[in-house]
XYZ file of C-alpha atoms in Angstrom:
81
model
C -0.726 44.849 81.358
C -0.690 42.951 84.629
C -2.607 39.746 85.243
C -3.402 38.490 88.711
C -1.148 40.746 90.773
C -3.545 43.625 91.498
C -6.890 42.554 90.078
C -7.714 39.982 87.426
C -6.549 42.334 84.671
C -4.889 45.671 85.392
C -3.144 48.351 83.383
C -0.079 50.157 84.705
C 0.395 53.658 83.311
C 4.028 53.754 82.170
C 6.000 56.533 83.792
C 3.516 56.865 86.664
C 4.697 53.852 88.690
C 5.762 55.908 91.701
C 2.352 57.566 91.852
C 0.559 54.192 91.744
C -1.527 54.774 88.635
C -3.038 51.343 88.155
C -6.560 50.752 86.926
C -8.563 47.637 86.246
C -9.390 46.968 82.612
C -13.071 46.659 81.761
C -14.444 43.383 80.380
C -14.965 45.176 77.053
C -11.286 46.197 76.897
C -10.241 42.620 77.708
C -12.483 41.277 74.934
C -10.888 43.679 72.458
C -7.366 42.674 73.531
C -8.241 39.014 72.992
C -9.702 39.693 69.529
C -13.240 38.794 70.584
C -16.320 40.679 69.361
C -17.570 43.379 71.736
C -20.016 41.956 74.269
C -19.022 38.348 73.479
C -19.002 37.400 77.171
C -21.820 39.735 78.315
C -24.770 37.338 78.091
C -25.268 33.685 78.865
C -25.210 31.630 82.047
C -27.928 29.233 80.940
C -30.407 31.928 79.959
C -29.274 33.694 76.773
C -30.836 37.031 77.852
C -29.327 37.064 81.354
C -26.289 39.284 81.919
C -23.413 37.621 83.762
C -21.165 39.233 86.358
C -17.946 41.017 85.450
C -16.055 38.442 87.543
C -17.452 35.614 85.382
C -16.577 37.581 82.251
C -12.968 38.103 83.402
C -12.710 34.402 84.219
C -14.041 33.375 80.792
C -11.683 35.771 79.001
C -8.741 34.576 81.097
C -9.450 30.965 80.138
C -9.609 31.776 76.418
C -6.977 31.844 73.685
C -6.557 35.057 71.696
C -8.442 34.782 68.393
C -5.556 36.110 66.224
C -3.208 33.509 67.764
C -5.652 30.678 67.124
C -6.180 31.832 63.514
C -2.415 31.959 62.922
C -1.867 28.462 64.323
C -4.781 26.982 62.374
C -3.591 28.640 59.124
C -0.163 27.033 59.628
C -1.748 23.619 60.185
C -3.957 24.024 57.114
C -0.918 24.998 55.020
C 0.974 21.867 56.073
C -1.982 19.590 55.400
């Protein structure tokens, strides 16, 4: 997975580098990779029923921490306390 070099989030097909097989991941795929529920970033922007742009969704996902990572860190803190 590439971040920031081609598009916000891109996927490079291994073994096809010479042919240039690179595609942009969808916001849904990015949500899944981050451990977020499907459609988590789809609505919002002040009005709960208003769909937001894919660019805004990519930006929100890029500024987030992966849910499994956060759960692991918080479980470690809870164990120590």
